[in-house]
Amino acid sequence: MTAGAISALAYASDAVSGAAPALLAVRQLRLSDFRNYRQLRLDCGLEPVVLVGANGAGKTNLLEALSFLAPGRGLRRARLDEVCHRPRSAGNDDAPATSWAVAATLDTPDGRVAIGTGLEPARNEGGLPRRVVRIDGRTAPSQTALGRHVAAVWLTPQLDRLFLDGASERRRFLDRLVTALHPEHAGDVAAYENALRQRARLLGEGNRDPHWFTALEDTMARHGVALAAARADTVQRLDAAARLGVGPFPRASLAMAGEVDGWLATMAALDAEDRLRGELAASRLRDADAGTTS
Ligand SMILES: Nc1ncnc2c1ncn2[C@@H]1O[C@H](COP(=O)(O)OP(=O)(O)OP(=O)(O)O)[C@@H](O)[C@H]1O
Ligand SMILES: [Mg+2]
């Protein structure tokens, strides 16, 4: 999690609304059985924090712990059980942990909030360990609740793939920024992609049942237009901030280029949904032949 990225987002909304910049500060971080940390408690002030230590000391592990305070799989995209503390040399009373926890006290524009998340051991025999999220001591139904409190963006060396890989990786990165401002965005993306996959499977199977397609295309149209609108809003805010320039760097101008994105600039969202429904229905045969969603 980079404080710079967080303040860039706060800055973006500031540039649009003229309100005071929204800042987020981690005041306390506690870890249990998280990677190389058996127990850790870190108290922080409001100043930026720099982590210094030898290779393998656990600096990136700390950042990874912070990254779990936002929805998703964290900055290493690790399996949740990989994160459990494993002792260096296993002895009898030193068995690998089967759960881990990250707890943080944050100062946010809406006040102080306590967030806890981690992997909880199975409740009963044969059950599976599961990820839990607690906000101010109350268990949240899903990770989406985290998005209402924490907007986290990270830049790691592995992200250079953004420049090498295709547009879908770049959209995924943008969607993380968007979710920071629009917590419901992640749900729209998941619903859209799910319907898109189901439609592609029906086309691949040669199914021509219009009722199935109409239902799936309706889901795609509603969530597709909602997610395009959220992306447009985020990119507009970033654009407003980027135009102000940062130090000696050239000013950037940002815009979304895409079919639905273009419609939204000229028509109401409901009209864009109708148009997307119509175009999806009209492209079934072409998509079945091409094996893709045009
Ligand atoms: N599940 C785990 N249990 C215990 N230790 C772990 C676990 N996963 C990773 N580690 C240990 O964490 C250490 C790596 O920590 P981390 O990547 O945070 O180091 P770093 O301080 O960022 O180092 P560098 O300066 O090289 O980037 C390694 O020693 C590794 O053995
Ligand atoms: Mg590191």
Tab-separated table of C-alpha atoms and ligand atoms in Angstrom:
chain	number	residue	atom	x	y	z
A	1	MET	CA	0.000	0.000	0.000
A	2	THR	CA	1.527	3.286	-0.950
A	3	ALA	CA	0.502	6.371	0.939
A	4	GLY	CA	1.290	8.324	-2.219
A	5	ALA	CA	-1.353	6.470	-4.166
A	6	ILE	CA	-3.921	6.932	-1.427
A	7	SER	CA	-3.311	10.650	-1.263
A	8	ALA	CA	-3.415	10.781	-5.066
A	9	LEU	CA	-6.978	9.451	-4.911
A	10	ALA	CA	-7.883	11.829	-2.115
A	11	TYR	CA	-6.304	14.568	-4.155
A	12	ALA	CA	-8.380	13.590	-7.171
A	13	SER	CA	-11.665	13.946	-5.337
A	14	ASP	CA	-10.400	17.170	-3.813
A	15	ALA	CA	-9.725	18.631	-7.242
A	16	VAL	CA	-13.308	17.928	-8.270
A	17	SER	CA	-15.228	18.754	-5.128
A	18	GLY	CA	-13.053	21.471	-3.632
A	19	ALA	CA	-13.424	19.796	-0.214
A	20	ALA	CA	-10.554	19.167	2.190
A	21	PRO	CA	-8.352	16.232	1.075
A	22	ALA	CA	-9.436	12.939	2.607
A	23	LEU	CA	-6.548	11.146	4.309
A	24	LEU	CA	-6.205	7.792	5.911
A	25	ALA	CA	-3.670	6.943	8.604
A	26	VAL	CA	-2.787	3.558	10.075
A	27	ARG	CA	-2.429	4.272	13.809
A	28	GLN	CA	-1.910	0.726	15.000
A	29	LEU	CA	-1.214	-2.574	13.312
A	30	ARG	CA	-1.319	-5.953	15.057
A	31	LEU	CA	-0.395	-9.240	13.438
A	32	SER	CA	-0.827	-12.803	14.669
A	33	ASP	CA	0.814	-15.729	12.915
A	34	PHE	CA	1.214	-13.633	9.781
A	35	ARG	CA	4.172	-14.945	7.699
A	36	ASN	CA	7.388	-14.401	9.715
A	37	TYR	CA	5.533	-12.542	12.495
A	38	ARG	CA	4.246	-14.646	15.408
A	39	GLN	CA	2.955	-11.538	17.179
A	40	LEU	CA	3.559	-7.927	16.260
A	41	ARG	CA	2.206	-4.631	17.452
A	42	LEU	CA	3.197	-1.447	15.660
A	43	ASP	CA	2.026	1.996	16.826
A	44	CYS	CA	2.280	4.807	14.304
A	45	GLY	CA	1.888	8.554	14.337
A	46	LEU	CA	0.565	10.645	11.484
A	47	GLU	CA	3.910	10.937	9.701
A	48	PRO	CA	4.738	8.801	6.651
A	49	VAL	CA	6.444	5.516	7.614
A	50	VAL	CA	9.595	4.135	5.994
A	51	LEU	CA	10.456	0.482	6.636
A	52	VAL	CA	14.165	-0.307	6.784
A	53	GLY	CA	15.710	-3.736	7.349
A	54	ALA	CA	17.874	-6.499	5.955
A	55	ASN	CA	16.683	-8.651	3.071
A	56	GLY	CA	14.121	-11.134	4.337
A	57	ALA	CA	13.461	-9.117	7.524
A	58	GLY	CA	9.736	-8.891	6.769
A	59	LYS	CA	9.228	-5.435	5.208
A	60	THR	CA	7.150	-6.619	2.275
A	61	ASN	CA	5.276	-8.971	4.620
A	62	LEU	CA	4.139	-5.890	6.578
A	63	LEU	CA	2.924	-4.204	3.396
A	64	GLU	CA	1.175	-7.424	2.433
A	65	ALA	CA	-0.579	-7.404	5.823
A	66	LEU	CA	-1.801	-3.847	5.141
A	67	SER	CA	-2.967	-4.869	1.676
A	68	PHE	CA	-5.395	-7.357	3.264
A	69	LEU	CA	-7.268	-4.397	4.778
A	70	ALA	CA	-8.669	-3.733	1.297
A	71	PRO	CA	-10.892	-6.227	-0.572
A	72	GLY	CA	-9.020	-8.867	-2.563
A	73	ARG	CA	-6.188	-11.309	-2.181
A	74	GLY	CA	-3.485	-8.929	-1.083
A	75	LEU	CA	-0.446	-7.688	-2.923
A	76	ARG	CA	1.120	-11.114	-3.455
A	77	ARG	CA	-2.180	-12.717	-4.464
A	78	ALA	CA	-1.155	-15.559	-2.160
A	79	ARG	CA	-3.250	-18.542	-1.128
A	80	LEU	CA	-4.637	-17.729	2.328
A	81	ASP	CA	-2.990	-20.762	3.956
A	82	GLU	CA	0.440	-19.767	2.575
A	83	VAL	CA	0.276	-16.697	4.787
A	84	CYS	CA	0.045	-18.698	8.058
A	85	HIS	CA	3.191	-18.467	10.149
A	86	ARG	CA	5.535	-21.404	9.617
A	87	PRO	CA	8.287	-21.818	12.196
A	88	ARG	CA	11.798	-22.046	10.806
A	89	SER	CA	12.573	-25.398	12.349
A	90	ALA	CA	9.509	-27.397	13.216
A	91	GLY	CA	9.526	-28.942	16.665
A	92	ASN	CA	6.682	-30.498	18.651
A	93	ASP	CA	5.407	-27.329	20.354
A	94	ASP	CA	6.232	-25.278	17.283
A	95	ALA	CA	3.764	-26.553	14.707
A	96	PRO	CA	2.780	-24.396	11.695
A	97	ALA	CA	-0.166	-22.082	12.403
A	98	THR	CA	-3.542	-22.829	10.787
A	99	SER	CA	-4.894	-19.295	11.020
A	100	TRP	CA	-3.636	-15.718	10.828
A	101	ALA	CA	-4.962	-12.284	11.666
A	102	VAL	CA	-4.317	-8.659	10.796
A	103	ALA	CA	-5.920	-5.992	12.983
A	104	ALA	CA	-5.584	-2.280	12.401
A	105	THR	CA	-6.799	0.932	13.929
A	106	LEU	CA	-7.261	3.534	11.229
A	107	ASP	CA	-7.988	7.230	11.286
A	108	THR	CA	-10.239	7.951	8.321
A	109	PRO	CA	-12.144	11.051	7.164
A	110	ASP	CA	-15.199	9.476	8.843
A	111	GLY	CA	-13.438	8.918	12.153
A	112	ARG	CA	-11.541	6.086	13.791
A	113	VAL	CA	-12.293	2.540	12.675
A	114	ALA	CA	-10.987	-0.850	13.821
A	115	ILE	CA	-10.605	-3.425	11.079
A	116	GLY	CA	-9.735	-7.047	11.593
A	117	THR	CA	-9.318	-9.704	8.959
A	118	GLY	CA	-7.687	-13.063	8.616
A	119	LEU	CA	-8.073	-16.750	8.171
A	120	GLU	CA	-10.150	-18.462	10.855
A	121	PRO	CA	-9.743	-22.157	11.613
A	122	ALA	CA	-12.542	-24.490	10.569
A	123	ARG	CA	-15.510	-24.339	12.991
A	124	ASN	CA	-16.141	-28.053	12.942
A	125	GLU	CA	-14.284	-31.164	11.933
A	126	GLY	CA	-14.095	-31.547	8.165
A	127	GLY	CA	-14.898	-27.845	7.670
A	128	LEU	CA	-12.610	-25.427	5.856
A	129	PRO	CA	-10.784	-22.416	7.278
A	130	ARG	CA	-12.325	-19.179	6.015
A	131	ARG	CA	-11.504	-15.521	5.567
A	132	VAL	CA	-13.289	-13.290	8.051
A	133	VAL	CA	-13.710	-9.524	8.147
A	134	ARG	CA	-14.628	-7.522	11.254
A	135	ILE	CA	-15.380	-3.825	11.323
A	136	ASP	CA	-15.436	-2.273	14.799
A	137	GLY	CA	-15.765	-5.738	16.286
A	138	ARG	CA	-18.748	-6.802	14.175
A	139	THR	CA	-18.408	-9.561	11.601
A	140	ALA	CA	-19.083	-8.244	8.107
A	141	PRO	CA	-20.989	-10.389	5.586
A	142	SER	CA	-18.267	-10.004	2.954
A	143	GLN	CA	-15.008	-8.305	2.045
A	144	THR	CA	-16.956	-5.572	0.275
A	145	ALA	CA	-17.323	-3.909	3.693
A	146	LEU	CA	-13.559	-3.259	3.680
A	147	GLY	CA	-13.928	-1.149	0.553
A	148	ARG	CA	-16.091	1.344	2.418
A	149	HIS	CA	-13.177	2.181	4.714
A	150	VAL	CA	-9.906	1.480	2.941
A	151	ALA	CA	-8.780	2.506	-0.509
A	152	ALA	CA	-5.425	0.888	-1.131
A	153	VAL	CA	-3.270	0.901	-4.232
A	154	TRP	CA	0.155	-0.637	-4.550
A	155	LEU	CA	2.929	-0.370	-7.067
A	156	THR	CA	5.283	-3.354	-6.978
A	157	PRO	CA	7.987	-4.411	-9.440
A	158	GLN	CA	5.684	-7.201	-10.689
A	159	LEU	CA	3.275	-4.533	-11.929
A	160	ASP	CA	5.543	-3.864	-14.912
A	161	ARG	CA	3.392	-6.530	-16.550
A	162	LEU	CA	0.801	-3.752	-16.905
A	163	PHE	CA	2.872	-2.430	-19.788
A	164	LEU	CA	3.492	-5.858	-21.320
A	165	ASP	CA	0.203	-7.687	-20.921
A	166	GLY	CA	-3.060	-7.035	-22.692
A	167	ALA	CA	-5.789	-4.518	-22.049
A	168	SER	CA	-7.633	-6.798	-19.599
A	169	GLU	CA	-4.753	-6.591	-17.068
A	170	ARG	CA	-4.824	-2.812	-17.346
A	171	ARG	CA	-8.594	-2.778	-16.878
A	172	ARG	CA	-8.165	-4.923	-13.779
A	173	PHE	CA	-5.691	-2.382	-12.363
A	174	LEU	CA	-8.051	0.481	-13.199
A	175	ASP	CA	-10.915	-1.423	-11.568
A	176	ARG	CA	-8.966	-1.510	-8.307
A	177	LEU	CA	-8.716	2.291	-8.419
A	178	VAL	CA	-12.405	2.513	-9.280
A	179	THR	CA	-13.405	0.246	-6.383
A	180	ALA	CA	-11.587	2.635	-4.059
A	181	LEU	CA	-14.098	5.342	-4.961
A	182	HIS	CA	-17.102	3.130	-5.783
A	183	PRO	CA	-17.163	0.103	-3.431
A	184	GLU	CA	-20.017	-1.528	-5.392
A	185	HIS	CA	-17.837	-1.585	-8.519
A	186	ALA	CA	-16.184	-4.938	-7.717
A	187	GLY	CA	-19.649	-6.548	-7.539
A	188	ASP	CA	-20.646	-5.051	-10.908
A	189	VAL	CA	-17.457	-6.370	-12.513
A	190	ALA	CA	-17.981	-9.864	-11.070
A	191	ALA	CA	-21.657	-9.986	-12.156
A	192	TYR	CA	-20.812	-8.733	-15.649
A	193	GLU	CA	-17.939	-11.192	-16.150
A	194	ASN	CA	-19.993	-14.071	-14.828
A	195	ALA	CA	-22.831	-13.374	-17.292
A	196	LEU	CA	-20.306	-12.875	-20.097
A	197	ARG	CA	-18.762	-16.304	-19.417
A	198	GLN	CA	-22.165	-17.997	-19.263
A	199	ARG	CA	-23.219	-16.416	-22.574
A	200	ALA	CA	-19.952	-17.515	-24.203
A	201	ARG	CA	-20.514	-21.068	-22.936
A	202	LEU	CA	-24.080	-21.185	-24.328
A	203	LEU	CA	-22.834	-19.908	-27.690
A	204	GLY	CA	-20.046	-22.504	-27.664
A	205	GLU	CA	-22.549	-25.285	-26.960
A	206	GLY	CA	-24.678	-24.153	-29.908
A	207	ASN	CA	-27.587	-23.244	-27.627
A	208	ARG	CA	-30.020	-20.843	-29.340
A	209	ASP	CA	-32.672	-20.497	-26.589
A	210	PRO	CA	-33.545	-16.766	-26.765
A	211	HIS	CA	-34.821	-16.645	-23.147
A	212	TRP	CA	-31.450	-17.661	-21.756
A	213	PHE	CA	-29.627	-15.137	-23.885
A	214	THR	CA	-32.048	-12.314	-23.101
A	215	ALA	CA	-31.639	-12.860	-19.349
A	216	LEU	CA	-27.828	-12.995	-19.514
A	217	GLU	CA	-27.593	-10.012	-21.858
A	218	ASP	CA	-29.855	-8.012	-19.561
A	219	THR	CA	-27.427	-8.700	-16.676
A	220	MET	CA	-24.492	-7.744	-18.886
A	221	ALA	CA	-26.201	-4.522	-19.983
A	222	ARG	CA	-27.150	-3.381	-16.479
A	223	HIS	CA	-23.821	-4.169	-14.828
A	224	GLY	CA	-21.797	-3.278	-17.930
A	225	VAL	CA	-23.183	0.249	-18.082
A	226	ALA	CA	-22.869	0.702	-14.300
A	227	LEU	CA	-19.214	-0.329	-14.343
A	228	ALA	CA	-18.472	1.849	-17.376
A	229	ALA	CA	-20.043	4.817	-15.550
A	230	ALA	CA	-17.949	4.185	-12.426
A	231	ARG	CA	-14.781	3.895	-14.538
A	232	ALA	CA	-15.642	7.144	-16.342
A	233	ASP	CA	-16.186	8.968	-13.048
A	234	THR	CA	-12.870	7.731	-11.617
A	235	VAL	CA	-10.905	8.552	-14.755
A	236	GLN	CA	-12.455	12.047	-14.813
A	237	ARG	CA	-11.354	12.647	-11.234
A	238	LEU	CA	-7.847	11.343	-11.946
A	239	ASP	CA	-7.743	13.493	-15.055
A	240	ALA	CA	-8.641	16.604	-13.068
A	241	ALA	CA	-5.825	15.822	-10.595
A	242	ALA	CA	-3.289	14.881	-13.288
A	243	ARG	CA	-3.900	18.108	-15.168
A	244	LEU	CA	-2.669	20.033	-12.147
A	245	GLY	CA	0.717	18.332	-12.625
A	246	VAL	CA	3.028	16.819	-10.015
A	247	GLY	CA	6.383	18.563	-9.538
A	248	PRO	CA	8.589	18.412	-12.625
A	249	PHE	CA	6.587	15.621	-14.291
A	250	PRO	CA	4.667	16.383	-17.474
A	251	ARG	CA	0.937	16.899	-17.042
A	252	ALA	CA	-1.132	13.951	-18.149
A	253	SER	CA	-4.600	13.832	-19.566
A	254	LEU	CA	-6.657	10.679	-19.058
A	255	ALA	CA	-9.795	9.408	-20.738
A	256	MET	CA	-11.588	6.097	-21.271
A	257	ALA	CA	-11.740	4.972	-24.900
A	258	GLY	CA	-14.293	2.271	-25.578
A	259	GLU	CA	-17.629	1.706	-27.233
A	260	VAL	CA	-19.914	1.835	-24.198
A	261	ASP	CA	-17.685	4.492	-22.643
A	262	GLY	CA	-18.332	6.622	-25.716
A	263	TRP	CA	-22.113	6.153	-25.544
A	264	LEU	CA	-22.159	7.310	-21.931
A	265	ALA	CA	-20.719	10.642	-23.007
A	266	THR	CA	-23.687	11.277	-25.291
A	267	MET	CA	-26.694	9.450	-23.816
A	268	ALA	CA	-28.395	8.615	-20.521
A	269	ALA	CA	-27.359	5.413	-18.729
A	270	LEU	CA	-30.751	3.740	-19.331
A	271	ASP	CA	-30.466	4.425	-23.059
A	272	ALA	CA	-26.939	3.022	-23.061
A	273	GLU	CA	-28.271	-0.144	-21.365
A	274	ASP	CA	-30.944	-0.520	-24.065
A	275	ARG	CA	-28.384	-0.040	-26.781
A	276	LEU	CA	-26.017	-2.595	-25.219
A	277	ARG	CA	-28.884	-5.111	-24.879
A	278	GLY	CA	-29.729	-4.559	-28.547
A	279	GLU	CA	-26.144	-4.927	-29.759
A	280	LEU	CA	-25.571	-8.078	-27.702
A	281	ALA	CA	-28.749	-9.660	-29.105
A	282	ALA	CA	-27.732	-8.695	-32.632
A	283	SER	CA	-24.221	-10.153	-32.308
A	284	ARG	CA	-25.083	-13.680	-31.081
A	285	LEU	CA	-24.397	-15.431	-34.383
A	286	ARG	CA	-21.277	-13.426	-35.082
A	287	ASP	CA	-19.985	-14.108	-31.538
A	288	ALA	CA	-20.738	-17.831	-31.852
A	289	ASP	CA	-18.761	-17.980	-35.122
A	290	ALA	CA	-15.859	-15.944	-33.779
A	291	GLY	CA	-15.782	-17.700	-30.389
A	292	THR	CA	-15.510	-14.345	-28.611
A	293	THR	CA	-17.726	-11.490	-27.430
A	294	SER	CA	-17.426	-8.741	-29.978
B	1	LIG	N1	4.354	-18.309	5.924
B	1	LIG	C1	5.542	-17.893	6.415
B	1	LIG	N2	5.918	-18.208	7.675
B	1	LIG	C2	7.100	-17.763	8.171
B	1	LIG	N3	7.971	-17.025	7.486
B	1	LIG	C3	7.641	-16.679	6.226
B	1	LIG	C4	6.409	-17.079	5.627
B	1	LIG	N4	6.360	-16.583	4.370
B	1	LIG	C5	7.509	-15.904	4.198
B	1	LIG	N5	8.283	-15.951	5.303
B	1	LIG	C6	9.601	-15.359	5.511
B	1	LIG	O1	9.513	-13.964	5.320
B	1	LIG	C7	10.761	-13.517	4.858
B	1	LIG	C8	10.558	-12.608	3.681
B	1	LIG	O2	10.003	-11.453	4.168
B	1	LIG	P1	9.833	-10.182	3.234
B	1	LIG	O3	9.553	-10.608	1.841
B	1	LIG	O4	8.855	-9.312	3.900
B	1	LIG	O5	11.290	-9.581	3.321
B	1	LIG	P2	11.770	-8.107	2.962
B	1	LIG	O6	12.123	-7.432	4.234
B	1	LIG	O7	10.750	-7.433	2.111
B	1	LIG	O8	13.079	-8.435	2.143
B	1	LIG	P3	13.717	-7.731	0.832
B	1	LIG	O9	14.520	-6.602	1.354
B	1	LIG	O10	14.572	-8.813	0.264
B	1	LIG	O11	12.588	-7.326	-0.061
B	1	LIG	C9	11.573	-14.712	4.441
B	1	LIG	O12	12.570	-14.896	5.413
B	1	LIG	C10	10.592	-15.846	4.484
B	1	LIG	O13	11.179	-17.036	4.914
B	2	MG	MG	10.671	-6.947	0.092
